[in-house]
mmCIF file of C-alpha atoms in Angstrom:
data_model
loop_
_atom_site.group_PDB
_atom_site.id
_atom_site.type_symbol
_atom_site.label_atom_id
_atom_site.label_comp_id
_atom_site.label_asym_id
_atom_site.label_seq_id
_atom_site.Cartn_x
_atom_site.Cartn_y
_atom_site.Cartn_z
ATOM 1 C CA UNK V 1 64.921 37.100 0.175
ATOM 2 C CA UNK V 2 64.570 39.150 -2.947
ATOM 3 C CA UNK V 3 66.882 38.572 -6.050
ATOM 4 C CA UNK V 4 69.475 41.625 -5.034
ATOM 5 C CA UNK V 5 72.287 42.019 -8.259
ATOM 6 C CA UNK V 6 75.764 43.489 -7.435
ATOM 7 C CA UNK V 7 75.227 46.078 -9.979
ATOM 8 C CA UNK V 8 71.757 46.841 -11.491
ATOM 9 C CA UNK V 9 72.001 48.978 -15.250
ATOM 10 C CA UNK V 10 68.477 47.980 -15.802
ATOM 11 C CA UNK V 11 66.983 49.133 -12.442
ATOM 12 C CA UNK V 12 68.783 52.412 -13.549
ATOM 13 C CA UNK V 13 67.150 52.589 -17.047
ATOM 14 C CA UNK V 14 63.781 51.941 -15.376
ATOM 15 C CA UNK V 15 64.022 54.849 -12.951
ATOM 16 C CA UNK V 16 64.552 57.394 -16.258
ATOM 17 C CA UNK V 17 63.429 55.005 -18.712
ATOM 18 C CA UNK V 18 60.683 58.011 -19.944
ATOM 19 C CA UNK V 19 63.301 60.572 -20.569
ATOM 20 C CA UNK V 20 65.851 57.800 -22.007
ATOM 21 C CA UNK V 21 63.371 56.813 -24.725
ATOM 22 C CA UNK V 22 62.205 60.774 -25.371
ATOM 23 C CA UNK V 23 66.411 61.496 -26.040
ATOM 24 C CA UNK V 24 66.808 58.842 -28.202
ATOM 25 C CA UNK V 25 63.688 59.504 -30.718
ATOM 26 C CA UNK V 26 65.343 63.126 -30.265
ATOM 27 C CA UNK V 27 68.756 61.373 -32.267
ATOM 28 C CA UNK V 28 66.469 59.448 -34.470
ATOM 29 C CA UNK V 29 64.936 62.318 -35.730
ATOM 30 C CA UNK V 30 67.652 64.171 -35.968
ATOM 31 C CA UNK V 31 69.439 62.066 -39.041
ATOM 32 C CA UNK V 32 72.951 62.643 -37.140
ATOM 33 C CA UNK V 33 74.529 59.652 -35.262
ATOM 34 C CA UNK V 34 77.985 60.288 -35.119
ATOM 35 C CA UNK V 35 79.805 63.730 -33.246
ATOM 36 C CA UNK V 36 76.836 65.919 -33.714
ATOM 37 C CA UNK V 37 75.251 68.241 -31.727
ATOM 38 C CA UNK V 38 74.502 65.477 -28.802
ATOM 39 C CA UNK V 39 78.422 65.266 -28.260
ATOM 40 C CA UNK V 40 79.218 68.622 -28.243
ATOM 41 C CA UNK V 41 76.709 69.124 -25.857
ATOM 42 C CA UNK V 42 77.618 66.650 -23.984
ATOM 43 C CA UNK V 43 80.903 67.687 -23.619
ATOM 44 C CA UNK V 44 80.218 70.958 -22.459
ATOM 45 C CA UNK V 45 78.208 70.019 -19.933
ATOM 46 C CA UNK V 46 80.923 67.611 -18.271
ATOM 47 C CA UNK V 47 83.480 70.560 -18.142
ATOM 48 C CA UNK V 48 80.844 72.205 -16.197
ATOM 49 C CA UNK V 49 79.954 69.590 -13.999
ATOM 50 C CA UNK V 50 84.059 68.780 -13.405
ATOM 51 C CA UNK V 51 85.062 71.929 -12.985
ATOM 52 C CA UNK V 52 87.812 71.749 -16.109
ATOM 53 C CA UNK V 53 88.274 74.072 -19.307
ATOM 54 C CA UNK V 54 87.996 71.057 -22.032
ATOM 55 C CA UNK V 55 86.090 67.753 -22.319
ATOM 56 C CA UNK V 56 86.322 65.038 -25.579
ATOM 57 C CA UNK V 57 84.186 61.946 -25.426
ATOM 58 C CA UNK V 58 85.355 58.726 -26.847
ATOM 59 C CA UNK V 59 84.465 55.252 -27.351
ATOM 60 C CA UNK V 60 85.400 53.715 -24.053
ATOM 61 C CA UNK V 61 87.366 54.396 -20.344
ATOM 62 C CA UNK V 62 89.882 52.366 -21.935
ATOM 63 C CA UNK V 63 90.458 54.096 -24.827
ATOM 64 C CA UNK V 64 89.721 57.737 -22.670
ATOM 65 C CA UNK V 65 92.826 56.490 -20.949
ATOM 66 C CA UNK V 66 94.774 55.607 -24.204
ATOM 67 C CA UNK V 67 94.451 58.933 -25.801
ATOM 68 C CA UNK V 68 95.084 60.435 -22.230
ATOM 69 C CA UNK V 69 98.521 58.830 -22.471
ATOM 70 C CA UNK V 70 99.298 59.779 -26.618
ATOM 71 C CA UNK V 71 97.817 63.235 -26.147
ATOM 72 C CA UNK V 72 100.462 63.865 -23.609
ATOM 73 C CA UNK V 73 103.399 62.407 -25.739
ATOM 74 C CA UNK V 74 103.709 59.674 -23.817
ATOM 75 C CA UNK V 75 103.958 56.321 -25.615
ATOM 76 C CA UNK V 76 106.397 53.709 -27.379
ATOM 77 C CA UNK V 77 108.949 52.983 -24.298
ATOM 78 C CA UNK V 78 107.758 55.282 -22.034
ATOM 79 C CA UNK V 79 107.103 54.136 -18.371
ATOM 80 C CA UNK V 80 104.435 54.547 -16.507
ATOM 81 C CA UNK V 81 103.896 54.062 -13.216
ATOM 82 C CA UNK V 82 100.119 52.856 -11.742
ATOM 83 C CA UNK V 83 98.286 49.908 -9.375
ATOM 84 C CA UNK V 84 98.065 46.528 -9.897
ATOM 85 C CA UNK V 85 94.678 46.630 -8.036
ATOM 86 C CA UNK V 86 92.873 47.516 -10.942
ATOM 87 C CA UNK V 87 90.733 46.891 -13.622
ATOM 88 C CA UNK V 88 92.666 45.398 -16.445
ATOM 89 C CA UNK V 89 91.933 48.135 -18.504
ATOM 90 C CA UNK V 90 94.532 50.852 -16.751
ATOM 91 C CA UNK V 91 97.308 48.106 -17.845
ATOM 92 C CA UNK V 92 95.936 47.527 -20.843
ATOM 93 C CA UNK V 93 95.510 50.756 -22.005
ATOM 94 C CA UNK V 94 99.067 52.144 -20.864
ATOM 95 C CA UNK V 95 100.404 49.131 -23.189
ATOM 96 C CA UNK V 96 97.981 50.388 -26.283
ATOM 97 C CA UNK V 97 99.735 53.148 -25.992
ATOM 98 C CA UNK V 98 103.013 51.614 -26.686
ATOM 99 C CA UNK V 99 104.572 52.570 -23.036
ATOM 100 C CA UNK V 100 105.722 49.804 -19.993
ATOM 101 C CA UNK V 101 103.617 49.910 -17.179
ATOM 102 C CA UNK V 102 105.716 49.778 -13.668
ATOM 103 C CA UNK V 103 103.381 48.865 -11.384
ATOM 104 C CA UNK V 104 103.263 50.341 -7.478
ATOM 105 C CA UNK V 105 101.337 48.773 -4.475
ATOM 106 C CA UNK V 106 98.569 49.751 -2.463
ATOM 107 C CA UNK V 107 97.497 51.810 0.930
ATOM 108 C CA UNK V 108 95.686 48.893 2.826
ATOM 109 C CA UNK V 109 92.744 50.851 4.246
ATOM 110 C CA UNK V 110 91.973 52.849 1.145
ATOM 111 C CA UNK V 111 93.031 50.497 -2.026
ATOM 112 C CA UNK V 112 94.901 52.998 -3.757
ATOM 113 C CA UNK V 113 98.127 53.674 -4.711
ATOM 114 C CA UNK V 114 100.608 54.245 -2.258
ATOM 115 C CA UNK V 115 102.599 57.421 -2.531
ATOM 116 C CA UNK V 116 105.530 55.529 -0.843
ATOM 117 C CA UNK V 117 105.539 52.548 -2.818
ATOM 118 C CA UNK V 118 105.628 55.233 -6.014
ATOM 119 C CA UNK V 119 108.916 56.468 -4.686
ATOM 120 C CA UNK V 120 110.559 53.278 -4.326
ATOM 121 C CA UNK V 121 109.363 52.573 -7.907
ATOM 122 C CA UNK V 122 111.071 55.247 -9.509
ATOM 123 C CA UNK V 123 114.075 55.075 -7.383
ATOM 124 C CA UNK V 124 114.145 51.420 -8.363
ATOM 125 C CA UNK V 125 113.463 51.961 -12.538
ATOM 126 C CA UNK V 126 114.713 55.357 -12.988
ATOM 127 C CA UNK V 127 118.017 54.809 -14.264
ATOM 128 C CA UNK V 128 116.513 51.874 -16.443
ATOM 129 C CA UNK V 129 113.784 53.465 -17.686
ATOM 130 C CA UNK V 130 112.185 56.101 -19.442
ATOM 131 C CA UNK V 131 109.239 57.194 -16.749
ATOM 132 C CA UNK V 132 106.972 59.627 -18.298
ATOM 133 C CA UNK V 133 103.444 59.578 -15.682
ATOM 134 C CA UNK V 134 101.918 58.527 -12.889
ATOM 135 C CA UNK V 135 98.367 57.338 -13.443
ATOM 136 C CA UNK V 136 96.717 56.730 -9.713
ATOM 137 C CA UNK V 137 93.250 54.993 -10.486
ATOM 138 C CA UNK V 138 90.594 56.760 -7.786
ATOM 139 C CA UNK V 139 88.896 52.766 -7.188
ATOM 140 C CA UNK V 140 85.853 52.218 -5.881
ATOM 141 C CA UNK V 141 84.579 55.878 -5.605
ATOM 142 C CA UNK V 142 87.596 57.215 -3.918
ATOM 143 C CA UNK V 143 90.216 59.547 -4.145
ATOM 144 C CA UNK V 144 93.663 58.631 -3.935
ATOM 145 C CA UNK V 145 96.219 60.272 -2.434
ATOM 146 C CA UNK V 146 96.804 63.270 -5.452
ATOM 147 C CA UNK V 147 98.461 65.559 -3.073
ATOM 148 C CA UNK V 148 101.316 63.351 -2.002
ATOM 149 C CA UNK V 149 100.989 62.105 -5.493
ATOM 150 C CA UNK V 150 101.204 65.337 -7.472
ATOM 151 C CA UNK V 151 104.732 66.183 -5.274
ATOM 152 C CA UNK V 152 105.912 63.128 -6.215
ATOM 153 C CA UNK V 153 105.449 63.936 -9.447
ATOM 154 C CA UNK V 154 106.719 67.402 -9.634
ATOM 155 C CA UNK V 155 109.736 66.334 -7.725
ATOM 156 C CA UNK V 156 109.946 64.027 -10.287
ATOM 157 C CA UNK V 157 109.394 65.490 -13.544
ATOM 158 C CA UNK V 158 106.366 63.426 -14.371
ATOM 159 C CA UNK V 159 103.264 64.084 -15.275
ATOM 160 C CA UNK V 160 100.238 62.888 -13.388
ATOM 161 C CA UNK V 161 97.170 61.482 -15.424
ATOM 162 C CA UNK V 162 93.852 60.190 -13.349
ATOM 163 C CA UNK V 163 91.900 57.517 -14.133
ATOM 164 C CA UNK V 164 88.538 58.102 -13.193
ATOM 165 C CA UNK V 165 86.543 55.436 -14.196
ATOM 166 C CA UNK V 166 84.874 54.346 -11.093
ATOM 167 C CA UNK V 167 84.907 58.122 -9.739
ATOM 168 C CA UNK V 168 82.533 60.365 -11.493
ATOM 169 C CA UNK V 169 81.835 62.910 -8.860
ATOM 170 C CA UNK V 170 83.792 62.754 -6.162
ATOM 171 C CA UNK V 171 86.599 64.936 -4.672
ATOM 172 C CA UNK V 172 89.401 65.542 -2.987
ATOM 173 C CA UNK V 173 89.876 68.955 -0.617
ATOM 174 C CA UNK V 174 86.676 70.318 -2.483
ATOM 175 C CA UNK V 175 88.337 69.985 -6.043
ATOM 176 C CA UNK V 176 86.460 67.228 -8.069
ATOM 177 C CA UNK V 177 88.565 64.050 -9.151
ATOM 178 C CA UNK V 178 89.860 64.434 -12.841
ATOM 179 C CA UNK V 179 90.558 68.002 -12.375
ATOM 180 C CA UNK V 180 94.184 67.545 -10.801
ATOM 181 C CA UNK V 181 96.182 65.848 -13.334
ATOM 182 C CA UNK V 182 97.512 66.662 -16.527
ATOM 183 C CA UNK V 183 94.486 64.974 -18.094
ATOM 184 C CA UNK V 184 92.416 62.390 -16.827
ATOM 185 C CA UNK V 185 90.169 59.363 -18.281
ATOM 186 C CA UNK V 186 86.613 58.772 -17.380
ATOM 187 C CA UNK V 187 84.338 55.553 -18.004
ATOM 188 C CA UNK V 188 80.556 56.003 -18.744
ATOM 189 C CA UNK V 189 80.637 52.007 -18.524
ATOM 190 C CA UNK V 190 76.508 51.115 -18.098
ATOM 191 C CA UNK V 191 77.202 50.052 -14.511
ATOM 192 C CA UNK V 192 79.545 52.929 -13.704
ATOM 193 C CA UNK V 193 77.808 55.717 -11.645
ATOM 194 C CA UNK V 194 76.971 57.720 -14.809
ATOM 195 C CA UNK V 195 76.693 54.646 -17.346
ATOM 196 C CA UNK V 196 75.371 55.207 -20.623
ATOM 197 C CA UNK V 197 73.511 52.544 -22.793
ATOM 198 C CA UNK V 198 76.771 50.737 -24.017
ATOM 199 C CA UNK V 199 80.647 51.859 -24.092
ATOM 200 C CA UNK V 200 80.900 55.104 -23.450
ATOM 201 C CA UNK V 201 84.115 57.272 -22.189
ATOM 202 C CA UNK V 202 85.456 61.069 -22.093
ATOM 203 C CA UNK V 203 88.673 62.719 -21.565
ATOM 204 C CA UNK V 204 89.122 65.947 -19.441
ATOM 205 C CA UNK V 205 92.258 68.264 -19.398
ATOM 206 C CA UNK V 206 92.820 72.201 -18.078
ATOM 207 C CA UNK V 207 95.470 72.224 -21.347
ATOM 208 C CA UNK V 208 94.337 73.281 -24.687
ATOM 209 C CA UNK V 209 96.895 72.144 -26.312
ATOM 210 C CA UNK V 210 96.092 68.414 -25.309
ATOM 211 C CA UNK V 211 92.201 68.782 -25.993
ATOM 212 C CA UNK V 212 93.307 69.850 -29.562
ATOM 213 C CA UNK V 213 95.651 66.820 -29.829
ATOM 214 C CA UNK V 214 92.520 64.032 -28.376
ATOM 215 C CA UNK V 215 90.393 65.747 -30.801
ATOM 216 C CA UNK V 216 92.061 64.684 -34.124
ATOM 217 C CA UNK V 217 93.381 61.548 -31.932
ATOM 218 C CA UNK V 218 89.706 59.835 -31.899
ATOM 219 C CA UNK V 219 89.032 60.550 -34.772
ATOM 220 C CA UNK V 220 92.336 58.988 -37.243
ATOM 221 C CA UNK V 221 93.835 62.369 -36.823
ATOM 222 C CA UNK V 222 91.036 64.615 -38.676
ATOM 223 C CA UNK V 223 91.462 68.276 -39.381
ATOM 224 C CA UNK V 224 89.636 68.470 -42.659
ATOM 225 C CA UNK V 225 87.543 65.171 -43.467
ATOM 226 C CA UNK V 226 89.708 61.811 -44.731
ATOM 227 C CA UNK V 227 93.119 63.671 -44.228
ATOM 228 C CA UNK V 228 95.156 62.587 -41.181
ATOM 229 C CA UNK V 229 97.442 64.928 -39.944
ATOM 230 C CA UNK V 230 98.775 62.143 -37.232
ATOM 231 C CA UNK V 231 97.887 58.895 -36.771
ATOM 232 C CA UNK V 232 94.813 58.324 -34.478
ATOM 233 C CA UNK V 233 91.962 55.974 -33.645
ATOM 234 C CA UNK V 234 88.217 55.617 -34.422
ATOM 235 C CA UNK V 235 87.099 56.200 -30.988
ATOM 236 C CA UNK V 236 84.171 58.380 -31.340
ATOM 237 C CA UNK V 237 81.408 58.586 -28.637
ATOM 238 C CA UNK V 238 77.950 57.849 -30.481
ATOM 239 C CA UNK V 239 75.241 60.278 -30.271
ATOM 240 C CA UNK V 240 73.084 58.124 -28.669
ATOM 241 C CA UNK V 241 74.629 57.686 -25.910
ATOM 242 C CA UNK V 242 75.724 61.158 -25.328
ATOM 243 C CA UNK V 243 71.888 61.704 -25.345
ATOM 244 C CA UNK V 244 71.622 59.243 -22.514
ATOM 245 C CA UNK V 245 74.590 60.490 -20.515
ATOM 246 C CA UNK V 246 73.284 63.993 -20.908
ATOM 247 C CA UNK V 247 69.976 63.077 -19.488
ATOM 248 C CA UNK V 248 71.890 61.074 -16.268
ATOM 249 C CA UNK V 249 74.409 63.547 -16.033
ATOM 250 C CA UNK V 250 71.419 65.686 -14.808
ATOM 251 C CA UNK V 251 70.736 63.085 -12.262
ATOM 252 C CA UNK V 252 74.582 62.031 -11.586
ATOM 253 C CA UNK V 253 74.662 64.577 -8.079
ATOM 254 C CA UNK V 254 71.272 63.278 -6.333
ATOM 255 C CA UNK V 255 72.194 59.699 -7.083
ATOM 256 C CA UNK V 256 75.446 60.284 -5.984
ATOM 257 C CA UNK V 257 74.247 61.054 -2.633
ATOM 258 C CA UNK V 258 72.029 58.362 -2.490
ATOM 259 C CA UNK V 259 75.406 56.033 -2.607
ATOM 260 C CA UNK V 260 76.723 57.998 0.048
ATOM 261 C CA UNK V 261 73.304 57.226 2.492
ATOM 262 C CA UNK V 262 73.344 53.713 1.805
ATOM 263 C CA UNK V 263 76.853 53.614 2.717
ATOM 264 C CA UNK V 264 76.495 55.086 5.844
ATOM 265 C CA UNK V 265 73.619 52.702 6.628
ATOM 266 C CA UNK V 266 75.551 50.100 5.688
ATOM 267 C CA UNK V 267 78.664 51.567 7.651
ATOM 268 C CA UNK V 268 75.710 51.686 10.826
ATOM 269 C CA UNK V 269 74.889 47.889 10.471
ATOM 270 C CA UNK V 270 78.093 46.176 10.208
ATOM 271 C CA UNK V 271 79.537 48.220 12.712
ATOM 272 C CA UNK V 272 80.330 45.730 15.356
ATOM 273 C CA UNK V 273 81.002 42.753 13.232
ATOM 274 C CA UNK V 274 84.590 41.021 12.531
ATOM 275 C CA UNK V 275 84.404 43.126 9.012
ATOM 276 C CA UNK V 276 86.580 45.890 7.758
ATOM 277 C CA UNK V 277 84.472 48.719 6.547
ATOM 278 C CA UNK V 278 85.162 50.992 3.642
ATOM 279 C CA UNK V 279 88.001 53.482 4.636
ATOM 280 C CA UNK V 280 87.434 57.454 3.128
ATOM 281 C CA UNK V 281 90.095 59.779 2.851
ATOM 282 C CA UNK V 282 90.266 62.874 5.291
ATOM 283 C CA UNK V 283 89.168 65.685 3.215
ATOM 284 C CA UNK V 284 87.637 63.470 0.233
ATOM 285 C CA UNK V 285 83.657 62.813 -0.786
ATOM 286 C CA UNK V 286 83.465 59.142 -1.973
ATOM 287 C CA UNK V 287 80.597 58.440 -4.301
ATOM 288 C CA UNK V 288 80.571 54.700 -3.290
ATOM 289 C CA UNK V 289 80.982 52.978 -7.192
ATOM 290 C CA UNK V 290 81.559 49.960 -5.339
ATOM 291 C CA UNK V 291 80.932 49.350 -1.238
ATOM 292 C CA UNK V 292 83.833 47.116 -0.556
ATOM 293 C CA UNK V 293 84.680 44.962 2.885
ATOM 294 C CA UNK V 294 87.567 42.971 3.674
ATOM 295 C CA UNK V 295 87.183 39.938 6.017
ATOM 296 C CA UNK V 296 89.708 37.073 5.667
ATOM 297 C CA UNK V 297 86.535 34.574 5.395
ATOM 298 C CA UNK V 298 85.868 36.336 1.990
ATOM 299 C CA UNK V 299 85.065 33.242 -0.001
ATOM 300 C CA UNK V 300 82.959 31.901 2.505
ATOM 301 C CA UNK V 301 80.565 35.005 2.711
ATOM 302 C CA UNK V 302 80.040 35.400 -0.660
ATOM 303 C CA UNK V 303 79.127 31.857 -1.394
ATOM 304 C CA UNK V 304 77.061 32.306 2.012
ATOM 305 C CA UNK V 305 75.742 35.799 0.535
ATOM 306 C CA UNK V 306 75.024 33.776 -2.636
ATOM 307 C CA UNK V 307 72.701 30.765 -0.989
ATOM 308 C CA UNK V 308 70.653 33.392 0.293
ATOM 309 C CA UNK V 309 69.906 35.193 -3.318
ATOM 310 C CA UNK V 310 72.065 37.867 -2.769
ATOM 311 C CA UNK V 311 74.934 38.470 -5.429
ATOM 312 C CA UNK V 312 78.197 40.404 -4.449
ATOM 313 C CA UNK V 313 81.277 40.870 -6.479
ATOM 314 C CA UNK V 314 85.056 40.740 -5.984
ATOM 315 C CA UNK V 315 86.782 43.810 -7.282
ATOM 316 C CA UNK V 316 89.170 42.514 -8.579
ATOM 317 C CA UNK V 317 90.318 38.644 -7.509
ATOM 318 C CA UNK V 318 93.693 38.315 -9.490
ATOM 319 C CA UNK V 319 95.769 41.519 -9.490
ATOM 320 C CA UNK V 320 96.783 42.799 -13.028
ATOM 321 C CA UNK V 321 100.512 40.949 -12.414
ATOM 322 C CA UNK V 322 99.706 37.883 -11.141
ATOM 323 C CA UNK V 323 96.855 37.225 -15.039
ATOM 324 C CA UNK V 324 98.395 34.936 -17.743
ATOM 325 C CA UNK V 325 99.008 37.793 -19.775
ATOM 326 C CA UNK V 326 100.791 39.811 -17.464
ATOM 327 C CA UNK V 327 102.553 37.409 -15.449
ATOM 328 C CA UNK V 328 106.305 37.050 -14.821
ATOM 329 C CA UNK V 329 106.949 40.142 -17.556
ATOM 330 C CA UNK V 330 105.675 43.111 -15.913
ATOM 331 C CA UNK V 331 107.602 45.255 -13.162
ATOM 332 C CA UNK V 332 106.924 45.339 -9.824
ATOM 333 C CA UNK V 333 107.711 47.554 -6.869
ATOM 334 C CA UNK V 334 111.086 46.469 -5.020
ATOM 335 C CA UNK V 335 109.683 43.535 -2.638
ATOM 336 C CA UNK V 336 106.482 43.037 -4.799
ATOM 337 C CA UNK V 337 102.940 44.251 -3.880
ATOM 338 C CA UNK V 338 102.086 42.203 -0.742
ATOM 339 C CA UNK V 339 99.673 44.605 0.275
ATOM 340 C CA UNK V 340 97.697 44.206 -3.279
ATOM 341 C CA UNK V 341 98.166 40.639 -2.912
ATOM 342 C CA UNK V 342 96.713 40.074 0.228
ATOM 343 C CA UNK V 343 93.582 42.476 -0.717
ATOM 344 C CA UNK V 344 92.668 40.493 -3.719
ATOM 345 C CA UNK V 345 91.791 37.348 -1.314
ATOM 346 C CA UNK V 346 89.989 39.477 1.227
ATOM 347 C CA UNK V 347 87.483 42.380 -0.602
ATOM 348 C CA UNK V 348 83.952 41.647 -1.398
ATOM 349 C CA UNK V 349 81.601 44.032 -3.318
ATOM 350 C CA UNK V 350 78.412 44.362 -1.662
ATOM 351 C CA UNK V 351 75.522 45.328 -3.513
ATOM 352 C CA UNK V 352 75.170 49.171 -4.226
ATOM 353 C CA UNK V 353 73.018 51.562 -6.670
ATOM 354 C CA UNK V 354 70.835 54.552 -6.074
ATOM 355 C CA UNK V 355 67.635 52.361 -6.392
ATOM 356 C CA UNK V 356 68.773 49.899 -3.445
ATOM 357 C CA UNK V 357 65.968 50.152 -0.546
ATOM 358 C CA UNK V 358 67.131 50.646 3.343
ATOM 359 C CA UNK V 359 65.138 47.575 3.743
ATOM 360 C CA UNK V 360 67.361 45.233 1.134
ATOM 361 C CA UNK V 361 70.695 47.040 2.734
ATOM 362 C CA UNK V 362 69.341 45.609 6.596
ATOM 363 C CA UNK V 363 68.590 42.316 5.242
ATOM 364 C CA UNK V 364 72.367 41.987 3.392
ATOM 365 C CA UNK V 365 73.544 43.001 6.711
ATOM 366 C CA UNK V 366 70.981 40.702 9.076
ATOM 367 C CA UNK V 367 72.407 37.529 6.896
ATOM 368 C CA UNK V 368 76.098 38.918 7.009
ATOM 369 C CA UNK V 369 75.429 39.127 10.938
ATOM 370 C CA UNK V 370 74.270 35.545 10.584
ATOM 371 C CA UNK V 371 76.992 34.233 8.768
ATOM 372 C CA UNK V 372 79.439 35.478 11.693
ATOM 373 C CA UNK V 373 77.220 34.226 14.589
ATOM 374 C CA UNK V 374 77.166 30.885 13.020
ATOM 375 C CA UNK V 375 80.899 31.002 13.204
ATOM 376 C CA UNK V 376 81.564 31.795 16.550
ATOM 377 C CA UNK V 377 79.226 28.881 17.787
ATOM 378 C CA UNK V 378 81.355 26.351 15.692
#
């Protein structure tokens, strides 16, 4: 059985590794390194590709998430509600930012935020609390529910901001992810579906008002050059890697689509077995960042999975609330997040990039299919 990573950045560079190396001697050449002409590029080619009026790349998804939050006002005791079945980075970023993070449970079938559990939420914290946003986080490729969400949030007074770190792509009704909210955050992590070379991230937004505000925010506030007109960061994306992401970018759709058929091979071979498939929401297109299954012999699988050279992931095995530095001081949903909890001990990440054969996906699935028959003979 060949080796078969969980996530493969350097299987990626190989298939463009030509046109990689020809856009970076273009940056070398060019003398500029730092928000030239590769940015600004860059950036208008996302707004085309997302289908918004205004895109600013930064540093990082965290950081794209940060300046999300500041460039909407929100910040120093300001609540915010979003999952606890999430990277640590949505947490960690709302607290950069100076606000509270109040955080909501899941939908069981699709891993995101529950629209119900946000109500209860703000029912609970409202008259404690300052909430300012709702940030749903679209995991493992797939939308969450934005159109409950967004009447939540008008009903509400709130604004809604998107994290779309693990989404680039997708959609929801025909309207692509990080076009709904306020503003939304993007990761070009170098695993993430469009991953530069190194931390990446962009911020999108229909409001010019906001786009102005991120625009001084990443870099310490900057109208005119060493004079900061507010406080900000250095969060600047590189022009290398904007080079990079505007050669993948290119690329982003077809691969994209490749996810999407090796899902629905995978979806083929496991049908049958005691394994709960990836769930997709009527009306959305998943672009399959992650191919997650749920079977309460987790553990066991993956260290059976491992035996036989193939490497999955769990996405993600503590939830946000339940780390050392979250624990016992962040807010929880009335009744806690059992359905988060109970997730976290079940999901495994099977492997999934564009450059995955149909012959490695059957063979994950013929030892998966052994691991159960094994089982029911015992």
């Amino acid at each position: 059985m060949p080796f078969i990573p969980q996530a493969d950045p350097k299987a990626n560079y190989s298939a463009h590794k030509t046109r990689i190396q020809t856009a970076i001697k273009r940056v070398l050449e060019s003398g500029s390194y730092i928000l030239g002409r590769e940015v600004a590029e860059f950036e208008k080619e996302f707004v085309s590709f997302s289908g918004v009026k205004h895109a600013v790349g930064v540093n990082s998804g965290t950081d794209a998430l940060q300046l999300a939050l500041r460039a909407c006002g929100i910040g120093n005791n300001d609540a915010v509600v979003t999952a606890s079945h999430t990277a640590v980075a949505t947490v960690a970023a709302i607290e950069s930012a100076g606000a509270i993070p109040l955080l909501a449970d899941i939908e069981p079938a699709t891993f995101t935020i529950s629209p119900g559990s946000i109500k209860a939420v703000i029912k609970n914290y409202r008259r404690k609390l300052r909430i300012k946003a709702i940030i749903p986080v679209h995991l493992y490729g797939g939308a969450a529910d934005l159109e409950e969400i967004i009447k939540v949030a008008r009903q509400n007074n709130l604004l809604v901001i998107e994290d779309c770190a693990q989404s680039c792509g997708a959609s929801l009704a025909g309207i692509k992810l990080g076009s709904w909210g306020k503003a939304s955050a993007f990761s070009f992590y170098p695993t993430k579906n469009l991953g530069a070379l190194g931390d990446a991230g962009a911020v999108v937004t229909n409001d010019p008002v906001i786009a102005e505000r991120l625009l001084l925010l990443r870099q310490y506030g900057w109208r005119r050059r060493s004079i900061s007109d507010i406080p900000g960061l250095n969060s600047r994306l590189d022009e290398l890697q904007a080079a990079i992401l505007r050669l993948k970018l290119r690329y982003l759709e077809q691969e994209n689509r490749r996810r999407r058929r090796i899902a629905a091979l995978y979806n083929s071979l496991l049908s049958g077995l005691p394994v709960i498939i990836p769930s997709v929401r009527e009306g959305a297109e998943h672009v399959f960042h992650q191919y997650v299954i749920r079977t309460p012999l987790r553990d066991k699988l993956k260290n059976y999975l491992r035996r036989c050279g193939i490497l999955t992931a769990v996405h993600y095995p503590v939830s946000v609330h339940l780390q050392p530095a979250y624990k016992n001081r962040l807010q929880t949903a009335p009744g806690g997040l059992p359905n988060t909890e109970r997730a976290s001990k079940e999901i495994l990440s099977l492997p999934i990039y564009p450059e995955l054969t149909e012959k490695e996906v059957k063979l994950v699935c013929g030892k998966i299919g052994k691991f159960f028959k094994s089982r029911s003979k015992l």
